[in-house]
PDB file of C-alpha atoms in Angstrom:
ATOM      1  CA  LEU A  10      -0.996  -8.355 -12.714  1.00  0.00           C
ATOM      2  CA  ALA A  11       1.390  -7.231 -14.849  1.00  0.00           C
ATOM      3  CA  LYS A  12       5.036  -7.478 -13.513  1.00  0.00           C
ATOM      4  CA  THR A  13       6.593  -3.250 -12.654  1.00  0.00           C
ATOM      5  CA  THR A  14       9.828  -2.241 -13.418  1.00  0.00           C
ATOM      6  CA  GLN A  15      11.584   0.427 -12.029  1.00  0.00           C
ATOM      7  CA  PRO A  16      15.032   2.762 -10.735  1.00  0.00           C
ATOM      8  CA  ILE A  17      15.648   1.271  -7.282  1.00  0.00           C
ATOM      9  CA  SER A  18      17.329   5.173  -6.471  1.00  0.00           C
ATOM     10  CA  MET A  19      16.473   7.930  -7.232  1.00  0.00           C
ATOM     11  CA  ASP A  20      18.838  12.163  -6.283  1.00  0.00           C
ATOM     12  CA  SER A  21      17.406  15.430  -7.210  1.00  0.00           C
ATOM     13  CA  TYR A  22      17.318  19.272  -5.794  1.00  0.00           C
ATOM     14  CA  GLU A  23      15.052  21.469  -4.221  1.00  0.00           C
ATOM     15  CA  GLY A  24      13.493  22.604  -6.560  1.00  0.00           C
ATOM     16  CA  GLN A  25      14.222  20.283 -10.112  1.00  0.00           C
ATOM     17  CA  GLU A  26      11.642  18.192 -11.842  1.00  0.00           C
ATOM     18  CA  VAL A  27      11.819  15.137 -10.682  1.00  0.00           C
ATOM     19  CA  ASN A  28      10.520  11.982 -12.998  1.00  0.00           C
ATOM     20  CA  ILE A  29      10.699   8.688 -12.215  1.00  0.00           C
ATOM     21  CA  THR A  30       9.710   5.982 -15.307  1.00  0.00           C
ATOM     22  CA  CYS A  31       7.769   2.320 -14.424  1.00  0.00           C
ATOM     23  CA  SER A  32       8.346  -0.248 -17.108  1.00  0.00           C
ATOM     24  CA  HIS A  33       5.080  -2.357 -17.227  1.00  0.00           C
ATOM     25  CA  ASN A  34       5.832  -4.524 -21.104  1.00  0.00           C
ATOM     26  CA  ASN A  35       2.631  -7.104 -19.734  1.00  0.00           C
ATOM     27  CA  ILE A  36       0.286  -4.621 -18.902  1.00  0.00           C
ATOM     28  CA  ALA A  37      -3.065  -5.897 -19.845  1.00  0.00           C
ATOM     29  CA  THR A  38      -6.024  -3.857 -21.748  1.00  0.00           C
ATOM     30  CA  ASN A  39      -7.861  -3.181 -18.516  1.00  0.00           C
ATOM     31  CA  ASP A  40      -4.620  -2.544 -16.499  1.00  0.00           C
ATOM     32  CA  TYR A  41      -4.642   1.048 -14.632  1.00  0.00           C
ATOM     33  CA  ILE A  42      -1.205   2.502 -13.549  1.00  0.00           C
ATOM     34  CA  THR A  43      -1.580   3.633  -9.654  1.00  0.00           C
ATOM     35  CA  TRP A  44       1.643   5.803  -7.947  1.00  0.00           C
ATOM     36  CA  TYR A  45       2.240   5.077  -4.324  1.00  0.00           C
ATOM     37  CA  GLN A  46       3.970   7.165  -2.343  1.00  0.00           C
ATOM     38  CA  GLN A  47       5.564   6.480   1.186  1.00  0.00           C
ATOM     39  CA  PHE A  48       7.385   8.147   3.980  1.00  0.00           C
ATOM     40  CA  PRO A  49       9.492   5.656   6.791  1.00  0.00           C
ATOM     41  CA  SER A  50       7.706   3.925   9.503  1.00  0.00           C
ATOM     42  CA  GLN A  51       3.654   5.544   7.475  1.00  0.00           C
ATOM     43  CA  GLY A  52       1.390   3.372   5.332  1.00  0.00           C
ATOM     44  CA  PRO A  53       1.560   4.088   1.152  1.00  0.00           C
ATOM     45  CA  ARG A  54       0.021   7.609   0.741  1.00  0.00           C
ATOM     46  CA  PHE A  55      -1.594   7.477  -3.268  1.00  0.00           C
ATOM     47  CA  ILE A  56      -0.628   9.680  -5.671  1.00  0.00           C
ATOM     48  CA  ILE A  57      -1.731   9.613  -9.105  1.00  0.00           C
ATOM     49  CA  GLN A  58      -3.742   6.414 -11.760  1.00  0.00           C
ATOM     50  CA  GLY A  59      -4.724   6.711 -15.279  1.00  0.00           C
ATOM     51  CA  TYR A  60      -5.600   4.354 -18.045  1.00  0.00           C
ATOM     52  CA  LYS A  61      -3.635   7.229 -20.718  1.00  0.00           C
ATOM     53  CA  THR A  62      -2.430   9.876 -22.073  1.00  0.00           C
ATOM     54  CA  LYS A  63      -1.793  12.519 -19.334  1.00  0.00           C
ATOM     55  CA  VAL A  64      -3.406  12.828 -15.984  1.00  0.00           C
ATOM     56  CA  THR A  65      -2.081  15.577 -14.107  1.00  0.00           C
ATOM     57  CA  ASN A  66      -3.125  16.704  -9.982  1.00  0.00           C
ATOM     58  CA  GLU A  67      -2.198  18.724  -7.768  1.00  0.00           C
ATOM     59  CA  VAL A  68       0.938  16.930  -7.139  1.00  0.00           C
ATOM     60  CA  ALA A  69       1.747  15.031  -9.810  1.00  0.00           C
ATOM     61  CA  SER A  70       1.731  15.524 -13.449  1.00  0.00           C
ATOM     62  CA  LEU A  71       1.725  10.767 -14.622  1.00  0.00           C
ATOM     63  CA  PHE A  72       2.705  10.151 -18.369  1.00  0.00           C
ATOM     64  CA  ILE A  73       1.206   7.253 -20.351  1.00  0.00           C
ATOM     65  CA  PRO A  74       2.412   6.431 -24.129  1.00  0.00           C
ATOM     66  CA  ALA A  75       0.589   4.606 -26.839  1.00  0.00           C
ATOM     67  CA  ASP A  76       1.234   1.440 -26.114  1.00  0.00           C
ATOM     68  CA  ARG A  77       1.296   1.572 -22.872  1.00  0.00           C
ATOM     69  CA  LYS A  78       4.307  -0.069 -21.405  1.00  0.00           C
ATOM     70  CA  SER A  79       5.584   2.130 -19.157  1.00  0.00           C
ATOM     71  CA  SER A  80       4.357   5.096 -16.982  1.00  0.00           C
ATOM     72  CA  THR A  81       6.621   8.617 -16.138  1.00  0.00           C
ATOM     73  CA  LEU A  82       5.993   9.862 -12.818  1.00  0.00           C
ATOM     74  CA  SER A  83       6.461  13.421 -12.295  1.00  0.00           C
ATOM     75  CA  LEU A  84       6.616  15.750  -9.769  1.00  0.00           C
ATOM     76  CA  PRO A  85       7.954  19.422 -10.376  1.00  0.00           C
ATOM     77  CA  ARG A  86       9.468  21.397  -8.024  1.00  0.00           C
ATOM     78  CA  VAL A  87      10.349  19.165  -5.433  1.00  0.00           C
ATOM     79  CA  SER A  88      10.536  19.819  -2.015  1.00  0.00           C
ATOM     80  CA  LEU A  89      12.313  18.027   0.854  1.00  0.00           C
ATOM     81  CA  SER A  90       9.165  16.571   2.028  1.00  0.00           C
ATOM     82  CA  ASP A  91       9.085  14.792  -1.445  1.00  0.00           C
ATOM     83  CA  THR A  92      11.915  12.316  -0.181  1.00  0.00           C
ATOM     84  CA  ALA A  93      10.060   9.216   0.117  1.00  0.00           C
ATOM     85  CA  VAL A  94      10.158   5.409  -1.940  1.00  0.00           C
ATOM     86  CA  TYR A  95       7.458   5.522  -5.420  1.00  0.00           C
ATOM     87  CA  TYR A  96       5.900   2.570  -5.998  1.00  0.00           C
ATOM     88  CA  CYS A  97       4.443   2.342  -9.867  1.00  0.00           C
ATOM     89  CA  LEU A  98       1.231  -0.966  -9.715  1.00  0.00           C
ATOM     90  CA  VAL A  99      -0.636  -2.457 -12.418  1.00  0.00           C
ATOM     91  CA  GLY A 100      -3.211  -4.096 -12.453  1.00  0.00           C
ATOM     92  CA  ASP A 101      -7.094  -3.707 -12.525  1.00  0.00           C
ATOM     93  CA  GLY A 102      -7.873  -4.567  -8.790  1.00  0.00           C
ATOM     94  CA  GLY A 103      -9.803  -7.722 -10.109  1.00  0.00           C
ATOM     95  CA  SER A 104     -12.036  -9.294  -8.328  1.00  0.00           C
ATOM     96  CA  GLN A 105      -9.744  -9.419  -4.903  1.00  0.00           C
ATOM     97  CA  GLY A 106      -8.018  -6.048  -5.334  1.00  0.00           C
ATOM     98  CA  ASN A 107      -5.023  -7.149  -3.782  1.00  0.00           C
ATOM     99  CA  LEU A 108      -2.387  -4.709  -4.296  1.00  0.00           C
ATOM    100  CA  ILE A 109       1.140  -6.386  -6.144  1.00  0.00           C
ATOM    101  CA  PHE A 110       4.444  -3.332  -4.283  1.00  0.00           C
ATOM    102  CA  GLY A 111       7.483  -3.838  -5.601  1.00  0.00           C
ATOM    103  CA  LYS A 112      10.779  -2.701  -4.315  1.00  0.00           C
ATOM    104  CA  GLY A 113       9.639   0.922  -4.895  1.00  0.00           C
ATOM    105  CA  THR A 114      12.115   3.721  -5.733  1.00  0.00           C
ATOM    106  CA  LYS A 115      13.779   5.521  -3.373  1.00  0.00           C
ATOM    107  CA  LEU A 116      13.625   9.546  -4.292  1.00  0.00           C
ATOM    108  CA  SER A 117      16.931  11.131  -2.089  1.00  0.00           C
ATOM    109  CA  VAL A 118      16.106  15.426  -2.354  1.00  0.00           C
ATOM    110  CA  LYS A 119      19.141  16.966  -1.544  1.00  0.00           C
ATOM    111  CA  PRO A 120      19.451  20.687  -0.291  1.00  0.00           C
TER     112      PRO A 120
ATOM    113  CA  GLU B  28     -10.638  14.585   4.767  1.00  0.00           C
ATOM    114  CA  PRO B  29     -11.469  11.225   6.409  1.00  0.00           C
ATOM    115  CA  GLU B  30      -8.416   8.664   7.257  1.00  0.00           C
ATOM    116  CA  VAL B  31      -8.010   5.342   8.201  1.00  0.00           C
ATOM    117  CA  THR B  32      -6.566   4.930  11.493  1.00  0.00           C
ATOM    118  CA  GLN B  33      -4.952   2.107  13.795  1.00  0.00           C
ATOM    119  CA  THR B  34      -4.180   1.760  17.508  1.00  0.00           C
ATOM    120  CA  PRO B  35      -1.803   1.174  18.845  1.00  0.00           C
ATOM    121  CA  SER B  36       0.820   2.803  17.090  1.00  0.00           C
ATOM    122  CA  HIS B  37       3.312   0.459  18.403  1.00  0.00           C
ATOM    123  CA  GLN B  38       2.953  -2.730  20.730  1.00  0.00           C
ATOM    124  CA  VAL B  39       5.805  -5.380  22.227  1.00  0.00           C
ATOM    125  CA  THR B  40       4.814  -8.570  23.080  1.00  0.00           C
ATOM    126  CA  GLN B  41       6.625 -12.239  24.309  1.00  0.00           C
ATOM    127  CA  MET B  42       6.779 -15.127  21.105  1.00  0.00           C
ATOM    128  CA  GLY B  43       3.624 -16.429  21.393  1.00  0.00           C
ATOM    129  CA  GLN B  44       1.313 -14.756  22.647  1.00  0.00           C
ATOM    130  CA  GLU B  45      -1.948 -13.219  20.803  1.00  0.00           C
ATOM    131  CA  VAL B  46      -1.939  -9.310  19.778  1.00  0.00           C
ATOM    132  CA  ILE B  47      -4.970  -7.898  17.998  1.00  0.00           C
ATOM    133  CA  LEU B  48      -4.429  -5.102  16.247  1.00  0.00           C
ATOM    134  CA  ARG B  49      -7.407  -2.417  15.115  1.00  0.00           C
ATOM    135  CA  CYS B  50      -7.987  -0.686  12.104  1.00  0.00           C
ATOM    136  CA  VAL B  51     -11.202   2.133  12.014  1.00  0.00           C
ATOM    137  CA  PRO B  52     -12.087   2.136   7.757  1.00  0.00           C
ATOM    138  CA  ILE B  53     -13.378   5.148   6.188  1.00  0.00           C
ATOM    139  CA  SER B  54     -17.144   5.468   7.050  1.00  0.00           C
ATOM    140  CA  ASN B  55     -18.554   4.988   3.565  1.00  0.00           C
ATOM    141  CA  HIS B  56     -15.978   2.215   2.456  1.00  0.00           C
ATOM    142  CA  LEU B  57     -16.748  -1.621   2.161  1.00  0.00           C
ATOM    143  CA  TYR B  58     -13.916  -2.871   0.785  1.00  0.00           C
ATOM    144  CA  PHE B  59     -10.388  -3.817   3.697  1.00  0.00           C
ATOM    145  CA  TYR B  60      -7.170  -5.620   3.410  1.00  0.00           C
ATOM    146  CA  TRP B  61      -4.501  -6.245   6.131  1.00  0.00           C
ATOM    147  CA  TYR B  62      -0.477  -6.250   4.440  1.00  0.00           C
ATOM    148  CA  ARG B  63       2.291  -5.765   7.187  1.00  0.00           C
ATOM    149  CA  GLN B  64       6.571  -4.572   6.172  1.00  0.00           C
ATOM    150  CA  ILE B  65       9.064  -6.136   7.722  1.00  0.00           C
ATOM    151  CA  LEU B  66      12.119  -3.197   8.219  1.00  0.00           C
ATOM    152  CA  GLY B  67      13.879  -2.517   4.902  1.00  0.00           C
ATOM    153  CA  GLN B  68      11.835  -5.250   2.646  1.00  0.00           C
ATOM    154  CA  LYS B  69       8.301  -4.168  -0.033  1.00  0.00           C
ATOM    155  CA  VAL B  70       4.410  -4.028   1.510  1.00  0.00           C
ATOM    156  CA  GLU B  71       3.187  -7.208   1.766  1.00  0.00           C
ATOM    157  CA  PHE B  72      -0.896  -7.989   1.239  1.00  0.00           C
ATOM    158  CA  LEU B  73      -1.975  -9.740   3.916  1.00  0.00           C
ATOM    159  CA  VAL B  74      -5.711 -10.924   3.155  1.00  0.00           C
ATOM    160  CA  SER B  75      -9.358  -8.469   1.183  1.00  0.00           C
ATOM    161  CA  PHE B  76     -12.284  -8.388   3.220  1.00  0.00           C
ATOM    162  CA  TYR B  77     -15.961  -7.015   1.954  1.00  0.00           C
ATOM    163  CA  ASN B  78     -19.418  -8.473   3.448  1.00  0.00           C
ATOM    164  CA  ASN B  79     -17.814 -10.208   6.408  1.00  0.00           C
ATOM    165  CA  GLU B  80     -15.699 -12.356   5.528  1.00  0.00           C
ATOM    166  CA  ILE B  81     -12.894 -12.712   3.189  1.00  0.00           C
ATOM    167  CA  SER B  82     -12.273 -12.352  -0.565  1.00  0.00           C
ATOM    168  CA  GLU B  83      -8.534 -13.550  -0.620  1.00  0.00           C
ATOM    169  CA  LYS B  84      -5.672 -13.893   1.320  1.00  0.00           C
ATOM    170  CA  SER B  85      -1.557 -13.983   0.561  1.00  0.00           C
ATOM    171  CA  GLU B  86       0.162 -17.474   1.687  1.00  0.00           C
ATOM    172  CA  ILE B  87       1.213 -15.779   5.047  1.00  0.00           C
ATOM    173  CA  PHE B  88      -2.320 -15.633   6.440  1.00  0.00           C
ATOM    174  CA  ASP B  89      -1.921 -18.380   7.779  1.00  0.00           C
ATOM    175  CA  ASP B  90      -4.430 -19.878  10.881  1.00  0.00           C
ATOM    176  CA  GLN B  91      -2.370 -17.605  13.345  1.00  0.00           C
ATOM    177  CA  PHE B  92      -4.467 -15.048  11.446  1.00  0.00           C
ATOM    178  CA  SER B  93      -7.163 -14.462  11.409  1.00  0.00           C
ATOM    179  CA  VAL B  94      -8.879 -10.927  10.655  1.00  0.00           C
ATOM    180  CA  GLU B  95     -12.712  -9.955  12.220  1.00  0.00           C
ATOM    181  CA  ARG B  96     -15.439  -6.424  11.720  1.00  0.00           C
ATOM    182  CA  PRO B  97     -17.163  -6.464  14.746  1.00  0.00           C
ATOM    183  CA  ASP B  98     -18.554  -3.167  14.811  1.00  0.00           C
ATOM    184  CA  GLY B  99     -20.298  -1.496  12.148  1.00  0.00           C
ATOM    185  CA  SER B 100     -16.975   1.500  12.926  1.00  0.00           C
ATOM    186  CA  ASN B 101     -13.324  -1.822  13.541  1.00  0.00           C
ATOM    187  CA  PHE B 102     -11.383  -3.616  11.063  1.00  0.00           C
ATOM    188  CA  THR B 103      -8.677  -6.146  13.456  1.00  0.00           C
ATOM    189  CA  LEU B 104      -6.466  -8.079  12.644  1.00  0.00           C
ATOM    190  CA  LYS B 105      -5.457 -11.332  15.182  1.00  0.00           C
ATOM    191  CA  ILE B 106      -2.188 -12.317  15.372  1.00  0.00           C
ATOM    192  CA  ARG B 107      -2.758 -15.689  17.824  1.00  0.00           C
ATOM    193  CA  SER B 108       0.067 -17.476  18.769  1.00  0.00           C
ATOM    194  CA  THR B 109       2.892 -14.860  17.220  1.00  0.00           C
ATOM    195  CA  LYS B 110       6.475 -15.915  16.453  1.00  0.00           C
ATOM    196  CA  LEU B 111       9.405 -13.425  16.267  1.00  0.00           C
ATOM    197  CA  GLU B 112       9.257 -13.631  12.067  1.00  0.00           C
ATOM    198  CA  ASP B 113       5.879 -11.111  12.267  1.00  0.00           C
ATOM    199  CA  SER B 114       7.740  -8.352  13.592  1.00  0.00           C
ATOM    200  CA  ALA B 115       6.737  -5.900  10.919  1.00  0.00           C
ATOM    201  CA  MET B 116       4.010  -2.969  10.840  1.00  0.00           C
ATOM    202  CA  TYR B 117       1.457  -3.529   9.923  1.00  0.00           C
ATOM    203  CA  PHE B 118      -1.261  -1.065   8.170  1.00  0.00           C
ATOM    204  CA  CYS B 119      -4.890  -1.536   7.395  1.00  0.00           C
ATOM    205  CA  ALA B 120      -6.389  -0.470   4.294  1.00  0.00           C
ATOM    206  CA  SER B 121     -10.002   0.637   2.600  1.00  0.00           C
ATOM    207  CA  SER B 122     -11.849   1.666  -0.573  1.00  0.00           C
ATOM    208  CA  ASP B 123     -15.275   2.545  -1.925  1.00  0.00           C
ATOM    209  CA  SER B 124     -15.279  -0.647  -4.309  1.00  0.00           C
ATOM    210  CA  PHE B 125     -12.429  -3.466  -5.481  1.00  0.00           C
ATOM    211  CA  GLN B 126     -11.231  -1.144  -8.203  1.00  0.00           C
ATOM    212  CA  GLU B 127     -11.041   2.164  -6.563  1.00  0.00           C
ATOM    213  CA  THR B 128      -8.035   3.654  -4.231  1.00  0.00           C
ATOM    214  CA  GLN B 129      -7.076   2.032  -1.061  1.00  0.00           C
ATOM    215  CA  TYR B 130      -6.650   4.834   1.430  1.00  0.00           C
ATOM    216  CA  PHE B 131      -3.791   3.365   4.427  1.00  0.00           C
ATOM    217  CA  GLY B 132      -3.871   3.854   8.293  1.00  0.00           C
ATOM    218  CA  PRO B 133      -0.517   4.877   9.670  1.00  0.00           C
ATOM    219  CA  GLY B 134       0.113   1.959  10.493  1.00  0.00           C
ATOM    220  CA  THR B 135       1.079  -0.165  13.725  1.00  0.00           C
ATOM    221  CA  ARG B 136       4.511  -1.541  14.232  1.00  0.00           C
ATOM    222  CA  LEU B 137       4.857  -4.714  16.058  1.00  0.00           C
ATOM    223  CA  LEU B 138       7.671  -6.483  17.649  1.00  0.00           C
ATOM    224  CA  VAL B 139       7.869 -10.190  18.974  1.00  0.00           C
ATOM    225  CA  LEU B 140      10.377 -10.947  21.157  1.00  0.00           C
TER     226      LEU B 140
END
């Protein structure tokens, strides 16, 4: 499974757009990029998944450049409730499906 | 929206005691997982389960751990003789397939005294 690198923490203010970038230099051809969100004392929650270019859903957008060595999670107009840890995961699930979580990015949204 | 549920939400036990953590995965899912998260640390994979058998397990999942799907809805994690270092949040997850999104439960906070 490809290793990922993302900032340990980020600060933002309500109403701002937040972009969290994840590096995955060793991403394999079959790997997808998946982002999870985790609030304190809760289980991780799926946000978005993509393979290349851009994916958008009702919560976020995911930008993936052509070389796929990085990806950027974009959260539009964050609110206080978006304060959480965001994890970037890379893999194809393979034959086992176990998710390898890094330390994630702790996003703090301030009023 | 269907969701994974876990019971109990909190469990306190004495070192050396057995605990069973229970999960009800999303009903049409076939793949089940247990993860744990020690306070302030990363979410760690423990075990995956499909077709009534373990598909993969991590180094953490030693002989003290076991999993079972006793009926069509429950998925359990048993720790035979708990240790202090087993204190953590334990999350159950399920998915349609290994390549699909995993949906996590709210977790069970286990405290071993």
